[in-house]
JSON list of N, CA and C in Angstrom, two decimals:
[
{"chain": "F", "resi": 290, "resn": "MET", "atom": "N", "xyz": [26.65, 39.27, 46.80]},
{"chain": "F", "resi": 290, "resn": "MET", "atom": "CA", "xyz": [25.95, 40.34, 47.45]},
{"chain": "F", "resi": 290, "resn": "MET", "atom": "C", "xyz": [24.45, 40.09, 47.35]},
{"chain": "F", "resi": 291, "resn": "GLN", "atom": "N", "xyz": [23.76, 40.39, 48.43]},
{"chain": "F", "resi": 291, "resn": "GLN", "atom": "CA", "xyz": [22.31, 40.26, 48.52]},
{"chain": "F", "resi": 291, "resn": "GLN", "atom": "C", "xyz": [21.68, 41.64, 48.66]},
{"chain": "F", "resi": 292, "resn": "THR", "atom": "N", "xyz": [20.41, 41.73, 48.32]},
{"chain": "F", "resi": 292, "resn": "THR", "atom": "CA", "xyz": [19.66, 42.96, 48.52]},
{"chain": "F", "resi": 292, "resn": "THR", "atom": "C", "xyz": [18.41, 42.62, 49.32]},
{"chain": "F", "resi": 293, "resn": "THR", "atom": "N", "xyz": [18.12, 43.43, 50.33]},
{"chain": "F", "resi": 293, "resn": "THR", "atom": "CA", "xyz": [16.88, 43.27, 51.08]},
{"chain": "F", "resi": 293, "resn": "THR", "atom": "C", "xyz": [16.17, 44.61, 51.12]},
{"chain": "F", "resi": 294, "resn": "THR", "atom": "N", "xyz": [14.86, 44.56, 51.20]},
{"chain": "F", "resi": 294, "resn": "THR", "atom": "CA", "xyz": [14.07, 45.78, 51.28]},
{"chain": "F", "resi": 294, "resn": "THR", "atom": "C", "xyz": [13.32, 45.80, 52.60]},
{"chain": "F", "resi": 295, "resn": "LEU", "atom": "N", "xyz": [13.50, 46.88, 53.33]},
{"chain": "F", "resi": 295, "resn": "LEU", "atom": "CA", "xyz": [12.82, 47.09, 54.60]},
{"chain": "F", "resi": 295, "resn": "LEU", "atom": "C", "xyz": [12.11, 48.43, 54.55]},
{"chain": "F", "resi": 296, "resn": "TYR", "atom": "N", "xyz": [11.19, 48.63, 55.47]},
{"chain": "F", "resi": 296, "resn": "TYR", "atom": "CA", "xyz": [10.51, 49.91, 55.59]},
{"chain": "F", "resi": 296, "resn": "TYR", "atom": "C", "xyz": [10.69, 50.42, 57.01]},
{"chain": "F", "resi": 297, "resn": "VAL", "atom": "N", "xyz": [11.11, 51.67, 57.12]},
{"chain": "F", "resi": 297, "resn": "VAL", "atom": "CA", "xyz": [11.29, 52.31, 58.42]},
{"chain": "F", "resi": 297, "resn": "VAL", "atom": "C", "xyz": [10.39, 53.54, 58.45]},
{"chain": "F", "resi": 298, "resn": "LYS", "atom": "N", "xyz": [9.39, 53.48, 59.32]},
{"chain": "F", "resi": 298, "resn": "LYS", "atom": "CA", "xyz": [8.37, 54.53, 59.40]},
{"chain": "F", "resi": 298, "resn": "LYS", "atom": "C", "xyz": [8.98, 55.91, 59.57]},
{"chain": "F", "resi": 299, "resn": "GLU", "atom": "N", "xyz": [10.02, 56.01, 60.37]},
{"chain": "F", "resi": 299, "resn": "GLU", "atom": "CA", "xyz": [10.63, 57.31, 60.68]},
{"chain": "F", "resi": 299, "resn": "GLU", "atom": "C", "xyz": [11.53, 57.84, 59.57]},
{"chain": "F", "resi": 300, "resn": "ALA", "atom": "N", "xyz": [11.81, 57.03, 58.56]},
{"chain": "F", "resi": 300, "resn": "ALA", "atom": "CA", "xyz": [12.77, 57.41, 57.52]},
{"chain": "F", "resi": 300, "resn": "ALA", "atom": "C", "xyz": [12.13, 58.26, 56.43]},
{"chain": "F", "resi": 301, "resn": "THR", "atom": "N", "xyz": [11.32, 59.22, 56.84]},
{"chain": "F", "resi": 301, "resn": "THR", "atom": "CA", "xyz": [10.71, 60.13, 55.88]},
{"chain": "F", "resi": 301, "resn": "THR", "atom": "C", "xyz": [11.07, 61.58, 56.18]},
{"chain": "F", "resi": 302, "resn": "SER", "atom": "N", "xyz": [11.91, 61.79, 57.19]},
{"chain": "F", "resi": 302, "resn": "SER", "atom": "CA", "xyz": [12.38, 63.14, 57.50]},
{"chain": "F", "resi": 302, "resn": "SER", "atom": "C", "xyz": [13.90, 63.13, 57.63]},
{"chain": "F", "resi": 303, "resn": "GLU", "atom": "N", "xyz": [14.50, 64.30, 57.48]},
{"chain": "F", "resi": 303, "resn": "GLU", "atom": "CA", "xyz": [15.94, 64.40, 57.33]},
{"chain": "F", "resi": 303, "resn": "GLU", "atom": "C", "xyz": [16.75, 63.82, 58.49]},
{"chain": "F", "resi": 304, "resn": "GLY", "atom": "N", "xyz": [16.40, 64.13, 59.73]},
{"chain": "F", "resi": 304, "resn": "GLY", "atom": "CA", "xyz": [17.17, 63.66, 60.89]},
{"chain": "F", "resi": 304, "resn": "GLY", "atom": "C", "xyz": [17.29, 62.14, 60.95]},
{"chain": "F", "resi": 305, "resn": "PRO", "atom": "N", "xyz": [16.15, 61.43, 60.96]},
{"chain": "F", "resi": 305, "resn": "PRO", "atom": "CA", "xyz": [16.23, 59.97, 61.01]},
{"chain": "F", "resi": 305, "resn": "PRO", "atom": "C", "xyz": [16.92, 59.36, 59.79]},
{"chain": "F", "resi": 306, "resn": "ILE", "atom": "N", "xyz": [16.76, 59.97, 58.62]},
{"chain": "F", "resi": 306, "resn": "ILE", "atom": "CA", "xyz": [17.40, 59.44, 57.41]},
{"chain": "F", "resi": 306, "resn": "ILE", "atom": "C", "xyz": [18.92, 59.53, 57.53]},
{"chain": "F", "resi": 307, "resn": "ILE", "atom": "N", "xyz": [19.42, 60.67, 57.97]},
{"chain": "F", "resi": 307, "resn": "ILE", "atom": "CA", "xyz": [20.88, 60.84, 58.14]},
{"chain": "F", "resi": 307, "resn": "ILE", "atom": "C", "xyz": [21.40, 59.84, 59.16]},
{"chain": "F", "resi": 308, "resn": "ASN", "atom": "N", "xyz": [20.68, 59.68, 60.27]},
{"chain": "F", "resi": 308, "resn": "ASN", "atom": "CA", "xyz": [21.07, 58.74, 61.31]},
{"chain": "F", "resi": 308, "resn": "ASN", "atom": "C", "xyz": [21.08, 57.31, 60.78]},
{"chain": "F", "resi": 309, "resn": "LEU", "atom": "N", "xyz": [20.05, 56.94, 60.05]},
{"chain": "F", "resi": 309, "resn": "LEU", "atom": "CA", "xyz": [19.94, 55.59, 59.51]},
{"chain": "F", "resi": 309, "resn": "LEU", "atom": "C", "xyz": [21.04, 55.30, 58.49]},
{"chain": "F", "resi": 310, "resn": "GLU", "atom": "N", "xyz": [21.32, 56.25, 57.60]},
{"chain": "F", "resi": 310, "resn": "GLU", "atom": "CA", "xyz": [22.40, 56.07, 56.63]},
{"chain": "F", "resi": 310, "resn": "GLU", "atom": "C", "xyz": [23.73, 55.87, 57.34]},
{"chain": "F", "resi": 311, "resn": "SER", "atom": "N", "xyz": [23.98, 56.66, 58.37]},
{"chain": "F", "resi": 311, "resn": "SER", "atom": "CA", "xyz": [25.22, 56.55, 59.13]},
{"chain": "F", "resi": 311, "resn": "SER", "atom": "C", "xyz": [25.35, 55.17, 59.78]},
{"chain": "F", "resi": 312, "resn": "ILE", "atom": "N", "xyz": [24.28, 54.70, 60.38]},
{"chain": "F", "resi": 312, "resn": "ILE", "atom": "CA", "xyz": [24.27, 53.39, 61.04]},
{"chain": "F", "resi": 312, "resn": "ILE", "atom": "C", "xyz": [24.58, 52.29, 60.02]},
{"chain": "F", "resi": 313, "resn": "LEU", "atom": "N", "xyz": [23.87, 52.31, 58.92]},
{"chain": "F", "resi": 313, "resn": "LEU", "atom": "CA", "xyz": [24.01, 51.24, 57.93]},
{"chain": "F", "resi": 313, "resn": "LEU", "atom": "C", "xyz": [25.37, 51.26, 57.25]},
{"chain": "F", "resi": 314, "resn": "LEU", "atom": "N", "xyz": [25.80, 52.43, 56.81]},
{"chain": "F", "resi": 314, "resn": "LEU", "atom": "CA", "xyz": [27.04, 52.50, 56.04]},
{"chain": "F", "resi": 314, "resn": "LEU", "atom": "C", "xyz": [28.29, 52.27, 56.90]},
{"chain": "F", "resi": 315, "resn": "SER", "atom": "N", "xyz": [28.15, 52.40, 58.21]},
{"chain": "F", "resi": 315, "resn": "SER", "atom": "CA", "xyz": [29.29, 52.11, 59.09]},
{"chain": "F", "resi": 315, "resn": "SER", "atom": "C", "xyz": [29.31, 50.65, 59.54]},
{"chain": "F", "resi": 316, "resn": "THR", "atom": "N", "xyz": [28.33, 49.88, 59.11]},
{"chain": "F", "resi": 316, "resn": "THR", "atom": "CA", "xyz": [28.24, 48.47, 59.48]},
{"chain": "F", "resi": 316, "resn": "THR", "atom": "C", "xyz": [29.03, 47.61, 58.51]},
{"chain": "F", "resi": 317, "resn": "ASP", "atom": "N", "xyz": [29.92, 46.79, 59.05]},
{"chain": "F", "resi": 317, "resn": "ASP", "atom": "CA", "xyz": [30.73, 45.90, 58.21]},
{"chain": "F", "resi": 317, "resn": "ASP", "atom": "C", "xyz": [29.81, 44.94, 57.46]},
{"chain": "F", "resi": 318, "resn": "GLY", "atom": "N", "xyz": [29.95, 44.90, 56.16]},
{"chain": "F", "resi": 318, "resn": "GLY", "atom": "CA", "xyz": [29.15, 44.02, 55.32]},
{"chain": "F", "resi": 318, "resn": "GLY", "atom": "C", "xyz": [28.09, 44.76, 54.52]},
{"chain": "F", "resi": 319, "resn": "VAL", "atom": "N", "xyz": [27.73, 45.99, 54.92]},
{"chain": "F", "resi": 319, "resn": "VAL", "atom": "CA", "xyz": [26.76, 46.78, 54.16]},
{"chain": "F", "resi": 319, "resn": "VAL", "atom": "C", "xyz": [27.51, 47.52, 53.06]},
{"chain": "F", "resi": 320, "resn": "GLU", "atom": "N", "xyz": [27.10, 47.27, 51.83]},
{"chain": "F", "resi": 320, "resn": "GLU", "atom": "CA", "xyz": [27.74, 47.90, 50.68]},
{"chain": "F", "resi": 320, "resn": "GLU", "atom": "C", "xyz": [27.05, 49.21, 50.29]},
{"chain": "F", "resi": 321, "resn": "ARG", "atom": "N", "xyz": [25.71, 49.22, 50.36]},
{"chain": "F", "resi": 321, "resn": "ARG", "atom": "CA", "xyz": [24.96, 50.39, 49.91]},
{"chain": "F", "resi": 321, "resn": "ARG", "atom": "C", "xyz": [23.59, 50.39, 50.56]},
{"chain": "F", "resi": 322, "resn": "ALA", "atom": "N", "xyz": [23.08, 51.57, 50.85]},
{"chain": "F", "resi": 322, "resn": "ALA", "atom": "CA", "xyz": [21.73, 51.72, 51.39]},
{"chain": "F", "resi": 322, "resn": "ALA", "atom": "C", "xyz": [21.06, 52.88, 50.67]},
{"chain": "F", "resi": 323, "resn": "ILE", "atom": "N", "xyz": [19.91, 52.61, 50.06]},
{"chain": "F", "resi": 323, "resn": "ILE", "atom": "CA", "xyz": [19.16, 53.63, 49.35]},
{"chain": "F", "resi": 323, "resn": "ILE", "atom": "C", "xyz": [17.82, 53.81, 50.06]},
{"chain": "F", "resi": 324, "resn": "ILE", "atom": "N", "xyz": [17.52, 55.04, 50.46]},
{"chain": "F", "resi": 324, "resn": "ILE", "atom": "CA", "xyz": [16.32, 55.33, 51.22]},
{"chain": "F", "resi": 324, "resn": "ILE", "atom": "C", "xyz": [15.37, 56.17, 50.38]},
{"chain": "F", "resi": 325, "resn": "ASP", "atom": "N", "xyz": [14.12, 55.71, 50.27]},
{"chain": "F", "resi": 325, "resn": "ASP", "atom": "CA", "xyz": [13.08, 56.46, 49.58]},
{"chain": "F", "resi": 325, "resn": "ASP", "atom": "C", "xyz": [12.34, 57.28, 50.63]},
{"chain": "F", "resi": 326, "resn": "VAL", "atom": "N", "xyz": [12.51, 58.60, 50.58]},
{"chain": "F", "resi": 326, "resn": "VAL", "atom": "CA", "xyz": [11.95, 59.47, 51.61]},
{"chain": "F", "resi": 326, "resn": "VAL", "atom": "C", "xyz": [10.42, 59.56, 51.55]},
{"chain": "F", "resi": 327, "resn": "ASP", "atom": "N", "xyz": [9.82, 59.16, 50.45]},
{"chain": "F", "resi": 327, "resn": "ASP", "atom": "CA", "xyz": [8.37, 59.25, 50.34]},
{"chain": "F", "resi": 327, "resn": "ASP", "atom": "C", "xyz": [7.66, 58.23, 51.23]},
{"chain": "F", "resi": 328, "resn": "ASP", "atom": "N", "xyz": [8.20, 57.02, 51.30]},
{"chain": "F", "resi": 328, "resn": "ASP", "atom": "CA", "xyz": [7.51, 55.98, 52.07]},
{"chain": "F", "resi": 328, "resn": "ASP", "atom": "C", "xyz": [8.40, 55.24, 53.07]},
{"chain": "F", "resi": 329, "resn": "GLY", "atom": "N", "xyz": [9.67, 55.66, 53.23]},
{"chain": "F", "resi": 329, "resn": "GLY", "atom": "CA", "xyz": [10.55, 55.02, 54.19]},
{"chain": "F", "resi": 329, "resn": "GLY", "atom": "C", "xyz": [11.10, 53.68, 53.73]},
{"chain": "F", "resi": 330, "resn": "GLU", "atom": "N", "xyz": [11.01, 53.40, 52.43]},
{"chain": "F", "resi": 330, "resn": "GLU", "atom": "CA", "xyz": [11.55, 52.15, 51.89]},
{"chain": "F", "resi": 330, "resn": "GLU", "atom": "C", "xyz": [13.08, 52.24, 51.84]},
{"chain": "F", "resi": 331, "resn": "ILE", "atom": "N", "xyz": [13.72, 51.17, 52.29]},
{"chain": "F", "resi": 331, "resn": "ILE", "atom": "CA", "xyz": [15.18, 51.12, 52.28]},
{"chain": "F", "resi": 331, "resn": "ILE", "atom": "C", "xyz": [15.61, 49.86, 51.53]},
{"chain": "F", "resi": 332, "resn": "LYS", "atom": "N", "xyz": [16.44, 50.03, 50.53]},
{"chain": "F", "resi": 332, "resn": "LYS", "atom": "CA", "xyz": [17.04, 48.90, 49.84]},
{"chain": "F", "resi": 332, "resn": "LYS", "atom": "C", "xyz": [18.49, 48.83, 50.31]},
{"chain": "F", "resi": 333, "resn": "ILE", "atom": "N", "xyz": [18.85, 47.69, 50.87]},
{"chain": "F", "resi": 333, "resn": "ILE", "atom": "CA", "xyz": [20.19, 47.52, 51.44]},
{"chain": "F", "resi": 333, "resn": "ILE", "atom": "C", "xyz": [20.91, 46.41, 50.69]},
{"chain": "F", "resi": 334, "resn": "ASP", "atom": "N", "xyz": [22.06, 46.75, 50.10]},
{"chain": "F", "resi": 334, "resn": "ASP", "atom": "CA", "xyz": [22.94, 45.76, 49.49]},
{"chain": "F", "resi": 334, "resn": "ASP", "atom": "C", "xyz": [23.97, 45.37, 50.54]},
{"chain": "F", "resi": 335, "resn": "TYR", "atom": "N", "xyz": [24.10, 44.08, 50.79]},
{"chain": "F", "resi": 335, "resn": "TYR", "atom": "CA", "xyz": [24.99, 43.62, 51.85]},
{"chain": "F", "resi": 335, "resn": "TYR", "atom": "C", "xyz": [25.62, 42.28, 51.50]},
{"chain": "F", "resi": 336, "resn": "SER", "atom": "N", "xyz": [26.68, 41.96, 52.20]},
{"chain": "F", "resi": 336, "resn": "SER", "atom": "CA", "xyz": [27.36, 40.68, 52.03]},
{"chain": "F", "resi": 336, "resn": "SER", "atom": "C", "xyz": [26.66, 39.63, 52.89]},
{"chain": "F", "resi": 337, "resn": "GLU", "atom": "N", "xyz": [26.11, 38.61, 52.24]},
{"chain": "F", "resi": 337, "resn": "GLU", "atom": "CA", "xyz": [25.42, 37.56, 52.98]},
{"chain": "F", "resi": 337, "resn": "GLU", "atom": "C", "xyz": [26.37, 36.73, 53.83]},
{"chain": "F", "resi": 338, "resn": "ASP", "atom": "N", "xyz": [27.67, 36.85, 53.59]},
{"chain": "F", "resi": 338, "resn": "ASP", "atom": "CA", "xyz": [28.66, 36.15, 54.42]},
{"chain": "F", "resi": 338, "resn": "ASP", "atom": "C", "xyz": [28.82, 36.82, 55.78]},
{"chain": "F", "resi": 339, "resn": "LYS", "atom": "N", "xyz": [28.44, 38.09, 55.87]},
{"chain": "F", "resi": 339, "resn": "LYS", "atom": "CA", "xyz": [28.65, 38.85, 57.11]},
{"chain": "F", "resi": 339, "resn": "LYS", "atom": "C", "xyz": [27.35, 39.19, 57.84]},
{"chain": "F", "resi": 340, "resn": "LEU", "atom": "N", "xyz": [26.25, 39.30, 57.10]},
{"chain": "F", "resi": 340, "resn": "LEU", "atom": "CA", "xyz": [24.99, 39.74, 57.70]},
{"chain": "F", "resi": 340, "resn": "LEU", "atom": "C", "xyz": [23.81, 38.93, 57.15]},
{"chain": "F", "resi": 341, "resn": "SER", "atom": "N", "xyz": [22.74, 38.92, 57.91]},
{"chain": "F", "resi": 341, "resn": "SER", "atom": "CA", "xyz": [21.47, 38.35, 57.45]},
{"chain": "F", "resi": 341, "resn": "SER", "atom": "C", "xyz": [20.42, 39.46, 57.51]},
{"chain": "F", "resi": 342, "resn": "PRO", "atom": "N", "xyz": [19.30, 39.29, 56.83]},
{"chain": "F", "resi": 342, "resn": "PRO", "atom": "CA", "xyz": [18.24, 40.30, 56.94]},
{"chain": "F", "resi": 342, "resn": "PRO", "atom": "C", "xyz": [17.79, 40.52, 58.38]},
{"chain": "F", "resi": 343, "resn": "GLY", "atom": "N", "xyz": [17.73, 39.46, 59.16]},
{"chain": "F", "resi": 343, "resn": "GLY", "atom": "CA", "xyz": [17.34, 39.58, 60.56]},
{"chain": "F", "resi": 343, "resn": "GLY", "atom": "C", "xyz": [18.33, 40.43, 61.36]},
{"chain": "F", "resi": 344, "resn": "GLN", "atom": "N", "xyz": [19.60, 40.28, 61.07]},
{"chain": "F", "resi": 344, "resn": "GLN", "atom": "CA", "xyz": [20.61, 41.09, 61.76]},
{"chain": "F", "resi": 344, "resn": "GLN", "atom": "C", "xyz": [20.48, 42.56, 61.38]},
{"chain": "F", "resi": 345, "resn": "LEU", "atom": "N", "xyz": [20.12, 42.83, 60.14]},
{"chain": "F", "resi": 345, "resn": "LEU", "atom": "CA", "xyz": [19.91, 44.22, 59.72]},
{"chain": "F", "resi": 345, "resn": "LEU", "atom": "C", "xyz": [18.73, 44.84, 60.46]},
{"chain": "F", "resi": 346, "resn": "VAL", "atom": "N", "xyz": [17.64, 44.08, 60.59]},
{"chain": "F", "resi": 346, "resn": "VAL", "atom": "CA", "xyz": [16.46, 44.57, 61.32]},
{"chain": "F", "resi": 346, "resn": "VAL", "atom": "C", "xyz": [16.83, 44.85, 62.77]},
{"chain": "F", "resi": 347, "resn": "THR", "atom": "N", "xyz": [17.51, 43.91, 63.41]},
{"chain": "F", "resi": 347, "resn": "THR", "atom": "CA", "xyz": [17.92, 44.08, 64.81]},
{"chain": "F", "resi": 347, "resn": "THR", "atom": "C", "xyz": [18.81, 45.31, 64.97]},
{"chain": "F", "resi": 348, "resn": "LEU", "atom": "N", "xyz": [19.75, 45.49, 64.06]},
{"chain": "F", "resi": 348, "resn": "LEU", "atom": "CA", "xyz": [20.66, 46.64, 64.11]},
{"chain": "F", "resi": 348, "resn": "LEU", "atom": "C", "xyz": [19.87, 47.95, 64.07]},
{"chain": "F", "resi": 349, "resn": "ILE", "atom": "N", "xyz": [18.94, 48.06, 63.14]},
{"chain": "F", "resi": 349, "resn": "ILE", "atom": "CA", "xyz": [18.16, 49.29, 62.99]},
{"chain": "F", "resi": 349, "resn": "ILE", "atom": "C", "xyz": [17.27, 49.52, 64.20]},
{"chain": "F", "resi": 350, "resn": "GLU", "atom": "N", "xyz": [16.64, 48.46, 64.70]},
{"chain": "F", "resi": 350, "resn": "GLU", "atom": "CA", "xyz": [15.73, 48.60, 65.85]},
{"chain": "F", "resi": 350, "resn": "GLU", "atom": "C", "xyz": [16.48, 48.96, 67.13]},
{"chain": "F", "resi": 351, "resn": "GLN", "atom": "N", "xyz": [17.75, 48.60, 67.24]},
{"chain": "F", "resi": 351, "resn": "GLN", "atom": "CA", "xyz": [18.55, 48.97, 68.41]},
{"chain": "F", "resi": 351, "resn": "GLN", "atom": "C", "xyz": [18.66, 50.48, 68.56]},
{"chain": "F", "resi": 352, "resn": "TYR", "atom": "N", "xyz": [18.47, 51.19, 67.47]},
{"chain": "F", "resi": 352, "resn": "TYR", "atom": "CA", "xyz": [18.56, 52.65, 67.49]},
{"chain": "F", "resi": 352, "resn": "TYR", "atom": "C", "xyz": [17.18, 53.30, 67.61]},
{"chain": "F", "resi": 353, "resn": "GLY", "atom": "N", "xyz": [16.18, 52.52, 67.98]},
{"chain": "F", "resi": 353, "resn": "GLY", "atom": "CA", "xyz": [14.85, 53.04, 68.26]},
{"chain": "F", "resi": 353, "resn": "GLY", "atom": "C", "xyz": [13.99, 53.30, 67.03]},
{"chain": "F", "resi": 354, "resn": "LEU", "atom": "N", "xyz": [14.36, 52.72, 65.90]},
{"chain": "F", "resi": 354, "resn": "LEU", "atom": "CA", "xyz": [13.57, 52.88, 64.68]},
{"chain": "F", "resi": 354, "resn": "LEU", "atom": "C", "xyz": [12.68, 51.65, 64.47]},
{"chain": "F", "resi": 355, "resn": "ASN", "atom": "N", "xyz": [11.52, 51.86, 63.90]},
{"chain": "F", "resi": 355, "resn": "ASN", "atom": "CA", "xyz": [10.55, 50.79, 63.71]},
{"chain": "F", "resi": 355, "resn": "ASN", "atom": "C", "xyz": [10.65, 50.23, 62.30]},
{"chain": "F", "resi": 356, "resn": "VAL", "atom": "N", "xyz": [10.94, 48.94, 62.20]},
{"chain": "F", "resi": 356, "resn": "VAL", "atom": "CA", "xyz": [11.16, 48.29, 60.92]},
{"chain": "F", "resi": 356, "resn": "VAL", "atom": "C", "xyz": [10.00, 47.36, 60.58]},
{"chain": "F", "resi": 357, "resn": "THR", "atom": "N", "xyz": [9.55, 47.42, 59.32]},
{"chain": "F", "resi": 357, "resn": "THR", "atom": "CA", "xyz": [8.62, 46.41, 58.79]},
{"chain": "F", "resi": 357, "resn": "THR", "atom": "C", "xyz": [9.24, 45.90, 57.50]},
{"chain": "F", "resi": 358, "resn": "GLU", "atom": "N", "xyz": [8.84, 44.70, 57.13]},
{"chain": "F", "resi": 358, "resn": "GLU", "atom": "CA", "xyz": [9.41, 44.10, 55.92]},
{"chain": "F", "resi": 358, "resn": "GLU", "atom": "C", "xyz": [8.41, 44.06, 54.82]}
]
């Protein structure tokens, strides 16, 4: 299992956080996602056999969220 840290600007309010958690936790290969509501930091534990950090960024951005690393 790998861990990556991303920042999502919109992940500081309840609506986007719930949406983001739903997206990530329903993705095959994502084991856990922890979101810090103060600064939008997301720590994602995932299976490197199924996903890459780039695929996680693409997945999140497909839902209109802005990701920085």
